[in-house]
Coordinates of C-alpha atoms in Angstrom, one line a residue:
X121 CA 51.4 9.7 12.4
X122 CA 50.7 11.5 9.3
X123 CA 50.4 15.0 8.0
X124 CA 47.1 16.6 7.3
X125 CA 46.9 19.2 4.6
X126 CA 44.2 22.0 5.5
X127 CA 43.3 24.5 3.1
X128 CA 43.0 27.6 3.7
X129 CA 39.4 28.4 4.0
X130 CA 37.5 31.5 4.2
X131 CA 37.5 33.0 8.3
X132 CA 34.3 35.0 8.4
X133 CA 32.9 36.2 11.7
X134 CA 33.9 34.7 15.3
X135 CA 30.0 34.8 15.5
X136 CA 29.3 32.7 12.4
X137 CA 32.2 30.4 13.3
X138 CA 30.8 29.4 16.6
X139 CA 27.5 28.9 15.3
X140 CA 28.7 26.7 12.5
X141 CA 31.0 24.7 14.9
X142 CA 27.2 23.6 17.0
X143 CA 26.3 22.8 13.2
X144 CA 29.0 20.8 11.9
X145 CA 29.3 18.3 14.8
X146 CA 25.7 17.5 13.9
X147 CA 26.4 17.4 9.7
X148 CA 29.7 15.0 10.8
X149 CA 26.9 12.7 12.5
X150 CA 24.6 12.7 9.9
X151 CA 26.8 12.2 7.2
X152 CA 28.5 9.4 9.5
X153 CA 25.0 7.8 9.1
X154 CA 24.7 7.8 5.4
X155 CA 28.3 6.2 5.3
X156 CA 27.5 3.5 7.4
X157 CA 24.0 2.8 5.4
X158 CA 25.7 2.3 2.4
X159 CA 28.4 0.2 3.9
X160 CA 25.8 -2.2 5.9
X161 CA 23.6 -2.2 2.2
X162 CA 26.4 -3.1 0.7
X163 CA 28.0 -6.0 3.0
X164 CA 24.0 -7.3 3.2
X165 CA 23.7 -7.6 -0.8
X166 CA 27.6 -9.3 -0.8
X167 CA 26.4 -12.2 1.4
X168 CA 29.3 -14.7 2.4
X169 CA 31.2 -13.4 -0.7
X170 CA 32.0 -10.7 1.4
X171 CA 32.8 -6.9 0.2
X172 CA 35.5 -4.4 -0.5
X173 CA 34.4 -1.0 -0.5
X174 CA 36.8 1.5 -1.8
X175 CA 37.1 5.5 -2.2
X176 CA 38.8 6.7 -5.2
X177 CA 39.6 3.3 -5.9
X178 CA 42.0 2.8 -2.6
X179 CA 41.3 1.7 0.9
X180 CA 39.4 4.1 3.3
X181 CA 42.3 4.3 5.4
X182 CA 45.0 5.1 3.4
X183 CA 42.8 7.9 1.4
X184 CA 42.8 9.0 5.0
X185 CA 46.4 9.3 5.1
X186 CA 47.0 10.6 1.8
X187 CA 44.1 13.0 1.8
X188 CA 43.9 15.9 -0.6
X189 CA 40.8 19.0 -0.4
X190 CA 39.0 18.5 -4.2
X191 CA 39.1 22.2 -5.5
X192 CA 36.8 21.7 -8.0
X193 CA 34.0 20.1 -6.4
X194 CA 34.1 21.9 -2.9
X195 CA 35.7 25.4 -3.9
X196 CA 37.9 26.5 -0.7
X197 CA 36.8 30.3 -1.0
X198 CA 33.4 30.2 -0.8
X199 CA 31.8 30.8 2.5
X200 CA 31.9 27.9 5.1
X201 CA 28.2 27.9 5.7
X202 CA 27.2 27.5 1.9
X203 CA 30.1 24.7 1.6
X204 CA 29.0 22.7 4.7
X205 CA 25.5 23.1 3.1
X206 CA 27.1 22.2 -0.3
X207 CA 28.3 18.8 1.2
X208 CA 25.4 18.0 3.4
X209 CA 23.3 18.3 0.4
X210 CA 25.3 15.7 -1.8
X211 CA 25.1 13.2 1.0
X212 CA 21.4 13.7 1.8
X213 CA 20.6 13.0 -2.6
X214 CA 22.8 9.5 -1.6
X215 CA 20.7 8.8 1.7
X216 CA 17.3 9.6 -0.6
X217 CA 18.4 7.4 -3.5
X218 CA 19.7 5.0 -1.1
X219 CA 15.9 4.7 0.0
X220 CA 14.6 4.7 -3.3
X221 CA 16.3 1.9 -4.4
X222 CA 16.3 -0.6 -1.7
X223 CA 12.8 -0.4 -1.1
X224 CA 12.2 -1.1 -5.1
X225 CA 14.8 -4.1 -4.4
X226 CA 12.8 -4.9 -1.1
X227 CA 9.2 -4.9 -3.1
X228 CA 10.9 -7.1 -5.8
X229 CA 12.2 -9.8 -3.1
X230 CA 8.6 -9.7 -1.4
X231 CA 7.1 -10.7 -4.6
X232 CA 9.6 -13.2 -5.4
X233 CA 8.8 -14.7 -2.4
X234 CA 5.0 -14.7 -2.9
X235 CA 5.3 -16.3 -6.3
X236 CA 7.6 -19.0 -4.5
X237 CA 5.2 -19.2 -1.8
X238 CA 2.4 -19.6 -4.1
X239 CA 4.2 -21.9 -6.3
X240 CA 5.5 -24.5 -3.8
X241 CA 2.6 -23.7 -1.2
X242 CA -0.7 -26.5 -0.8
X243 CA -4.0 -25.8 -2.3
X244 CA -4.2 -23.0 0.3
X245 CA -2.2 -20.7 -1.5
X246 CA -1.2 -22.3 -4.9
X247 CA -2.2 -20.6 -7.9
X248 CA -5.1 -23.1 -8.7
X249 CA -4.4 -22.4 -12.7
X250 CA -1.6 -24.6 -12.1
X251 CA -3.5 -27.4 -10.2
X252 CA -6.5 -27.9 -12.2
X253 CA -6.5 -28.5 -16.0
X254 CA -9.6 -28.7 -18.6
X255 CA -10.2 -32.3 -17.7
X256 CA -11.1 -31.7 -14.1
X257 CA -13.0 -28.3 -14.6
X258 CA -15.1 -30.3 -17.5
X259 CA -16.5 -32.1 -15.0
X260 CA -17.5 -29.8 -12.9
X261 CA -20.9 -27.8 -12.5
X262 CA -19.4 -24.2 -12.8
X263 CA -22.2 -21.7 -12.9
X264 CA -21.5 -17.6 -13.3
X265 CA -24.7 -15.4 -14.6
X266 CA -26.4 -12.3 -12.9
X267 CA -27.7 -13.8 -9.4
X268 CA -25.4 -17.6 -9.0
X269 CA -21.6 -17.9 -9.2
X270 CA -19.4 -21.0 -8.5
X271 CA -16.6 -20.1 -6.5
X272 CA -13.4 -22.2 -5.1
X273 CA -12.9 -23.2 -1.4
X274 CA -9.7 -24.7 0.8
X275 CA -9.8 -25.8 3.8
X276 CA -7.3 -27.4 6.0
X277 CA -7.8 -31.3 6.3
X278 CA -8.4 -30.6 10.2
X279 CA -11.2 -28.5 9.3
X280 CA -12.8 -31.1 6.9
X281 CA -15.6 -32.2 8.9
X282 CA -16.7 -29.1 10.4
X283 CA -16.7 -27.1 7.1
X284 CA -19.1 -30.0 5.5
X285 CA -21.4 -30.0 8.3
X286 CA -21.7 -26.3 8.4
X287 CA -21.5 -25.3 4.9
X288 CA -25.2 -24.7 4.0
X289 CA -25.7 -22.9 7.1
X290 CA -23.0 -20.1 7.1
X291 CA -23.9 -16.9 5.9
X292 CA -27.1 -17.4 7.7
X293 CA -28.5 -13.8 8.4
X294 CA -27.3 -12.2 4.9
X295 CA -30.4 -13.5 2.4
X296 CA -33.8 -12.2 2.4
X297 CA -36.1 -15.2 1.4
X298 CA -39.7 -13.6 2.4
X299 CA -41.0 -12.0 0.0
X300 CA -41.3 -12.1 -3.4
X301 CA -37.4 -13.5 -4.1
X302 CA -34.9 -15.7 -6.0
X303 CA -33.6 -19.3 -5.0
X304 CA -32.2 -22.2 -6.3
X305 CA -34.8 -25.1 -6.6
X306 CA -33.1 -28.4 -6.6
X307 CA -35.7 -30.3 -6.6
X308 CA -35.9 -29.9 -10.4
X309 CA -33.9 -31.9 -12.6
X310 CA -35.1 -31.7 -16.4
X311 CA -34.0 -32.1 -19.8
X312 CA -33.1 -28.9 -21.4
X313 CA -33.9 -28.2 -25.1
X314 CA -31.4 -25.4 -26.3
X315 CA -32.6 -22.1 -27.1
X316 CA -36.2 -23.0 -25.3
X317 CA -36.9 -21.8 -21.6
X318 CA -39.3 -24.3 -19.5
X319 CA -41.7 -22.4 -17.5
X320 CA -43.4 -24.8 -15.4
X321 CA -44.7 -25.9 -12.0
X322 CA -42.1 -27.6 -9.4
X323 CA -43.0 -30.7 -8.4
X324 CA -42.8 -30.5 -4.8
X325 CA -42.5 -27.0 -3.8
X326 CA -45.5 -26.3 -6.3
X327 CA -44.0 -23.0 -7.1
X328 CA -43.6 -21.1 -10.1
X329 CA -40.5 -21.5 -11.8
X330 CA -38.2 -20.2 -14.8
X331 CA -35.7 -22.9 -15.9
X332 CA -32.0 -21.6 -16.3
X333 CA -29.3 -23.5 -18.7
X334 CA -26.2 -24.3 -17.2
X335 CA -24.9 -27.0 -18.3
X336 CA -25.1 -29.5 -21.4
X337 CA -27.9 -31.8 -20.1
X338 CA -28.7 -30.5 -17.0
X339 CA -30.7 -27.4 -15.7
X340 CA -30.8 -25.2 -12.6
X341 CA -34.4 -23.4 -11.7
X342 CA -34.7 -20.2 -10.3
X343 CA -37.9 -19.3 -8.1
X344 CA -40.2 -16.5 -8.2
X345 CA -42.0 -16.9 -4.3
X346 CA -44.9 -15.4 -3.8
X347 CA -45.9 -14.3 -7.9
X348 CA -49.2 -14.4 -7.1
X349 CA -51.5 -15.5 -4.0
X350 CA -51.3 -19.0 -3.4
X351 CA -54.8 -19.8 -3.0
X352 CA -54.1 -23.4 -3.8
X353 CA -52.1 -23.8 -0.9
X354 CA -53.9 -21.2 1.2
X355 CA -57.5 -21.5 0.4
X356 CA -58.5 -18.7 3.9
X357 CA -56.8 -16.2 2.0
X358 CA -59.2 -16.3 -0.8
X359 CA -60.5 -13.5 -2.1
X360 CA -58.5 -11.2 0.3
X361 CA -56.0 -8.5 -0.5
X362 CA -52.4 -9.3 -0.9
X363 CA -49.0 -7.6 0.4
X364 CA -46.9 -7.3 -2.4
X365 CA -43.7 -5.3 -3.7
X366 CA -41.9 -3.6 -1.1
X367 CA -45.0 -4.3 1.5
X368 CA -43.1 -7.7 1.7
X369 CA -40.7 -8.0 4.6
X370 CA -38.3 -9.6 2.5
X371 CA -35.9 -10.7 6.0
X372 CA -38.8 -12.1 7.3
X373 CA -37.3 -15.2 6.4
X374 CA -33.4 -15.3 6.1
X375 CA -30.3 -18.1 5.3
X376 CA -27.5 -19.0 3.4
X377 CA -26.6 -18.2 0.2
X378 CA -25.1 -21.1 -0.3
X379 CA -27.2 -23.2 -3.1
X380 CA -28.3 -26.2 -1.0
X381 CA -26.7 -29.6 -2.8
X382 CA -23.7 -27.9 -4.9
X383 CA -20.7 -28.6 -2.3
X384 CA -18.5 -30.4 -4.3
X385 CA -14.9 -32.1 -4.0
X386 CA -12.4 -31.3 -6.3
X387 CA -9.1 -32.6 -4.9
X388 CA -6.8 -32.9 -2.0
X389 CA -3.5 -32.9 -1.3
X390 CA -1.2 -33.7 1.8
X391 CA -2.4 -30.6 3.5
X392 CA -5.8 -29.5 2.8
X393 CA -8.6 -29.9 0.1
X394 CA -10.5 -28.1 -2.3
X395 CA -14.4 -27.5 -3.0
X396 CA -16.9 -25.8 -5.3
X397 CA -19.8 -24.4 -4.0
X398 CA -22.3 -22.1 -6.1
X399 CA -23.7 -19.4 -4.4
X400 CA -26.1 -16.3 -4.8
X401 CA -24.4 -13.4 -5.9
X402 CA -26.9 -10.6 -5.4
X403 CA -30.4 -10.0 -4.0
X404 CA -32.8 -7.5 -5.5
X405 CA -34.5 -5.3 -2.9
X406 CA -37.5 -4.2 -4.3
X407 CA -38.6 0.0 -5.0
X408 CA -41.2 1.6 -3.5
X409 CA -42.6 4.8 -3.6
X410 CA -42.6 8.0 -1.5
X411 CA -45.7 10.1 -2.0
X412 CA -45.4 10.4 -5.6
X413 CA -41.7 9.7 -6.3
X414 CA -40.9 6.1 -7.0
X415 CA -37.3 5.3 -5.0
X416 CA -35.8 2.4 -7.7
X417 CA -34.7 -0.8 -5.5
X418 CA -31.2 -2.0 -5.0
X419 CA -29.4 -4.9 -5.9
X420 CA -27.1 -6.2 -2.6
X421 CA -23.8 -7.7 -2.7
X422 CA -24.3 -11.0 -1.2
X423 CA -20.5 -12.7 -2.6
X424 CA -18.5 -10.4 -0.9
X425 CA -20.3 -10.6 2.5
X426 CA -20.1 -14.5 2.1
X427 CA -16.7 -14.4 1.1
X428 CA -15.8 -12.7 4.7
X429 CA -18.0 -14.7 6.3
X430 CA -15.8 -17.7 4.8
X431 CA -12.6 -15.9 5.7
X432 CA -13.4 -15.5 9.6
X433 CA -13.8 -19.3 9.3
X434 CA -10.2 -19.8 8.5
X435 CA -11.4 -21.0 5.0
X436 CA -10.2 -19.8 1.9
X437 CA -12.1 -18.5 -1.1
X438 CA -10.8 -17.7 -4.0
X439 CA -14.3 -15.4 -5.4
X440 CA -12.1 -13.9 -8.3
X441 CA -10.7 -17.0 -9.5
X442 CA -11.4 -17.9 -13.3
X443 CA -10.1 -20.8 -15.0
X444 CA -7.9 -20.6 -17.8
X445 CA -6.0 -23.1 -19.0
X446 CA -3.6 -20.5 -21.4
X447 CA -2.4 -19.4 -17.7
X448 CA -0.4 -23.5 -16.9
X449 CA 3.1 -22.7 -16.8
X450 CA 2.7 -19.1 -16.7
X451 CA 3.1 -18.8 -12.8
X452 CA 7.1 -21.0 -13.4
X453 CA 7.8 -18.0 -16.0
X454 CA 6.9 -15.3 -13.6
X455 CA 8.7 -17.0 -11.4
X456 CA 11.7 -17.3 -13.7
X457 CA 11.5 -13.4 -14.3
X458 CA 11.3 -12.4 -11.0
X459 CA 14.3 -14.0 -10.1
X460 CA 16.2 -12.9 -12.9
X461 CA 14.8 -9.2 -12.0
X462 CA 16.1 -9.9 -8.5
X463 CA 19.6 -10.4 -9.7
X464 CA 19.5 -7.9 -11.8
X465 CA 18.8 -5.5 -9.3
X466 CA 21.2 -6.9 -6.8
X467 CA 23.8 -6.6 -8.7
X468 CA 22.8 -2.7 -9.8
X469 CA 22.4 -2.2 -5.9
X470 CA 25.5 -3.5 -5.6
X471 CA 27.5 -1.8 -7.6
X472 CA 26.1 1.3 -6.5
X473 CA 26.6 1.1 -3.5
X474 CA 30.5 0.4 -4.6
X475 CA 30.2 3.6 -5.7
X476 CA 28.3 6.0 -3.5
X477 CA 30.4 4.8 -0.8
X478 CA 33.0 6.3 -2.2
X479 CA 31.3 9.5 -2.5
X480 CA 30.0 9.7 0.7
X481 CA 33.4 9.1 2.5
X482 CA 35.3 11.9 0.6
X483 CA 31.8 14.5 1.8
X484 CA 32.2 13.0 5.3
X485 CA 36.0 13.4 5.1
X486 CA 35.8 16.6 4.3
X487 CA 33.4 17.8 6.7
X488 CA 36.0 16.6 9.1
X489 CA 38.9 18.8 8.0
X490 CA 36.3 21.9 7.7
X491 CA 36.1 20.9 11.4
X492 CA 39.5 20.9 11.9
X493 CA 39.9 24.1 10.6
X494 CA 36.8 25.9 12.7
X495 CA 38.3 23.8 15.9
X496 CA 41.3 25.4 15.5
X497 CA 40.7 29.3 14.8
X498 CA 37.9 29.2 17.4
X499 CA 40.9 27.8 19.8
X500 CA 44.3 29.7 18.5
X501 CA 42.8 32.5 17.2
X502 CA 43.8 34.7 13.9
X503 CA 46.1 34.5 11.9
X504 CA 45.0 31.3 10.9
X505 CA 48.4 29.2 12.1
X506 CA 48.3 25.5 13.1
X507 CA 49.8 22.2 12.2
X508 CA 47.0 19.1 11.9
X509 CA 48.1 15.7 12.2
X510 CA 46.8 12.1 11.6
X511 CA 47.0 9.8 14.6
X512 CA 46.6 5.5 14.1
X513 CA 45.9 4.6 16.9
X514 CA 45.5 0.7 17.8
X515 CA 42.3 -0.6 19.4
X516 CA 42.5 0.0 23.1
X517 CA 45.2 2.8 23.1
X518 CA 43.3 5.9 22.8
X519 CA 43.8 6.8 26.3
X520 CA 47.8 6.5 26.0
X521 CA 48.0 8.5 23.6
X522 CA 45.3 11.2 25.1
X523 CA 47.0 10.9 27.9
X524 CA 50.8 11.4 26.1
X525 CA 49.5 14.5 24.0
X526 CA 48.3 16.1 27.4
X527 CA 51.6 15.9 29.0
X528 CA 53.2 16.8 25.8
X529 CA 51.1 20.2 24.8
X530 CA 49.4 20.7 28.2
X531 CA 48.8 20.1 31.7
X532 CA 48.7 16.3 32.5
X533 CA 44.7 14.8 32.8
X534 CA 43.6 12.4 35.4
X535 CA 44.1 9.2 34.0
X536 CA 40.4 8.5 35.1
X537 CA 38.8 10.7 33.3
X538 CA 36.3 9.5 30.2
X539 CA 37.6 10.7 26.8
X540 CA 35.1 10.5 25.1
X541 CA 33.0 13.2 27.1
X542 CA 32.1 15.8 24.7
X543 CA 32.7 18.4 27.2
X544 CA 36.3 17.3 27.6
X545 CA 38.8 20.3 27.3
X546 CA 42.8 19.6 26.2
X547 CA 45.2 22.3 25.2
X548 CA 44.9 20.9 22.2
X549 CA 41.8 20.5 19.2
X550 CA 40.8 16.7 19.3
X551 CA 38.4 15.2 16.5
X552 CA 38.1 11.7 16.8
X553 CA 37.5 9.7 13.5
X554 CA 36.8 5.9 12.8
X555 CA 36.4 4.7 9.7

């Protein structure tokens, strides 16, 4: 048993002391809460090394027992109401910063985690700057102008089959190819002489085309259907008028995006693979008019509807990736600073927490003894005359000693009844604290 010093604290009305009594057993609560935040934070950021959370530098139980009210930051004469308030509005800053903090800490581990994820992960989710180097991108066809991009696929290994098989055919109902329109014609393989463009006829589509560098000896060919009426191939049509512009039902005819003969293997690895394909990035729908008001056509997003299209699939595109080889070894420094950031902020956290504890059990401590003193005019009345004590009571005991004080200072309770019923009435003001 220990002595506890209550200051004397301004009375006020009966009226404001009852209403403050329904208030304070709701602040006690609260500020409970907030203690117990800080401690759990605390113990989680410790690990196995365990914590030891002080107040003032000594256990919590034995600033308990040799409690003293802080004048100077919760003065004793001010009104109760403004002092609870006072209190309650410390605690809530350390609840708020609390919040602050271990979400940055939470973001920080997520993205640790991502990089290590990315890092150690297959060709799935590995950052493919690490994977690839100049000599395998040399050798590949990568194309990226207005209307054809090459973009990187993984698939699982289970998948293998089906995604070869299916490739040139998914995506299906996004391009327009009636019409007047663009495609790749890979039936055309020709020199290239730099700084020249080959106009020409294709050799087995006999259409009109408009030869396109994209790489060192080889050319791609994009197609203008429909340029002109193709009487050669259409002779009935001779002399007749034409559809033309936005006449045209460009989805008269529709497929893939995907240029037809540009899958290509890159590499594998235990888990899944990784492919090129080149595919149309836009489509041009043409303008038309309105009585005298020509509406200017559109140009339609085709990579981002393919790239979705790929996604429901289960396959993995990576449309933004770009080669660069400044970017190997960059992902194992990230990595290396986020982990050092991690620490950092652990041990910030932690020490914080060492320290906010501390705060928050001398507000909660605090609000107990205003309690106290409430309890105890509310019960014996003014002048304000009472003795408080500090009972330790060992684990399973509480109703002994319950029990004990009733026969001691009042009438003598059923030894049945539930203590901790709020309603519970002794002869006696009995706060209940477990720190």
């Amino acid at each position: 048993m220990f002595k506890l010093e209550v200051p004397s604290l301004m009375v006020g009305t009966l009226d404001s002391l009852m209403n403050l009594s329904d208030d304070l057993g709701k602040t006690d609560t609260l500020i409970e809460s907030i203690v117990r935040k800080v401690e759990k934070s605390s113990i989680e950021l410790a690990g196995k090394k365990g914590t030891e959370l002080s107040v003032g530098g000594v256990p919590s139980t034995r600033y308990i027992q040799q409690f003293a009210w802080d004048y100077a930051k919760f003065p004793n004469r001010r009104p109760l109401k403004e002092l609870v308030s006072l209190i309650a509005g410390n605690v809530a800053a350390i609840d708020e910063e609390l919040k602050q903090l271990s979400n940055s800490y939470g973001d920080k581990q997520v993205a640790l985690q991502d990089t290590k994820r990315k890092k150690g992960g297959n060709l799935l989710s590995v950052d493919l700057n690490d994977v690839l180097d100049s000599k395998i991108v040399d050798g590949l066809n990568i194309v990226d102008t207005e209307y054809l991009k090459t973009v990187f696929v993984a698939v699982g290994k289970a998948q293998k089959e089906n995604f070869e098989n299916d490739i040139y055919t998914l995506g299906e109902e996004l391009v327009g190819y009636g019409g007047k329109c663009f495609f790749v014609c890979c039936c055309c393989l020709v020199m290239f002489v730099l700084g020249k463009r080959v106009r020409g006829i294709c050799c087995k589509r006999r259409c009109y085309c408009l030869f396109v560098y994209t790489h060192s000896t080889h050319i791609l060919c994009l197609t203008f259907f429909n340029i002109g009426p193709d009487w050669a191939n259409n002779p009935t049509g001779l002399g007749k008028g034409q559809n033309f512009g936005s006449q045209v039902d460009r989805h008269g005819k529709k497929g893939s995006p995907v240029v037809p003969g540009s899958l290509t293997k890159v590499m594998e690895d235990s888990d899944s693979i990784l492919y090129t394909i080149t595919v149309l990035k836009g489509m041009y729908e043409a303008g038309y008019y309105e009585g005298e008001e020509f509406v200017h056509g559109t140009k339609t997003d085709l990579l981002g509807a393919f790239a979705k299209t790929l996604r429901e699939k289960r396959y993995m595109v990576r449309e933004d990736f770009t080669f660069d080889p400044t970017q190997q070894g960059k992902a194992a420094m990230a990595l290396e600073q986020l982990q050092v950031e991690v620490d950092n902020m652990r041990s910030g956290l932690t020490r914080w927490c060492k320290t906010h504890y501390g705060e928050a059990f001398v507000a909660w401590m605090h609000i107990k003894v205003i309690r106290v003193f409430v309890e105890s005019v509310l019960r014996y009345g003014l002048p304000v005359d009472f003795t408080a004590v500090l009972y330790k009571v060992v684990v399973g005991k509480e109703v002994q000693l319950v029990n004990a004080l009733d026969k001691a200072f009042g009438e003598d309770k059923d030894k049945g009844e539930d203590i901790d019923d709020e309603e519970e009435y002794h002869d006696f003001v009995l706060i209940k604290f477990d720190p």
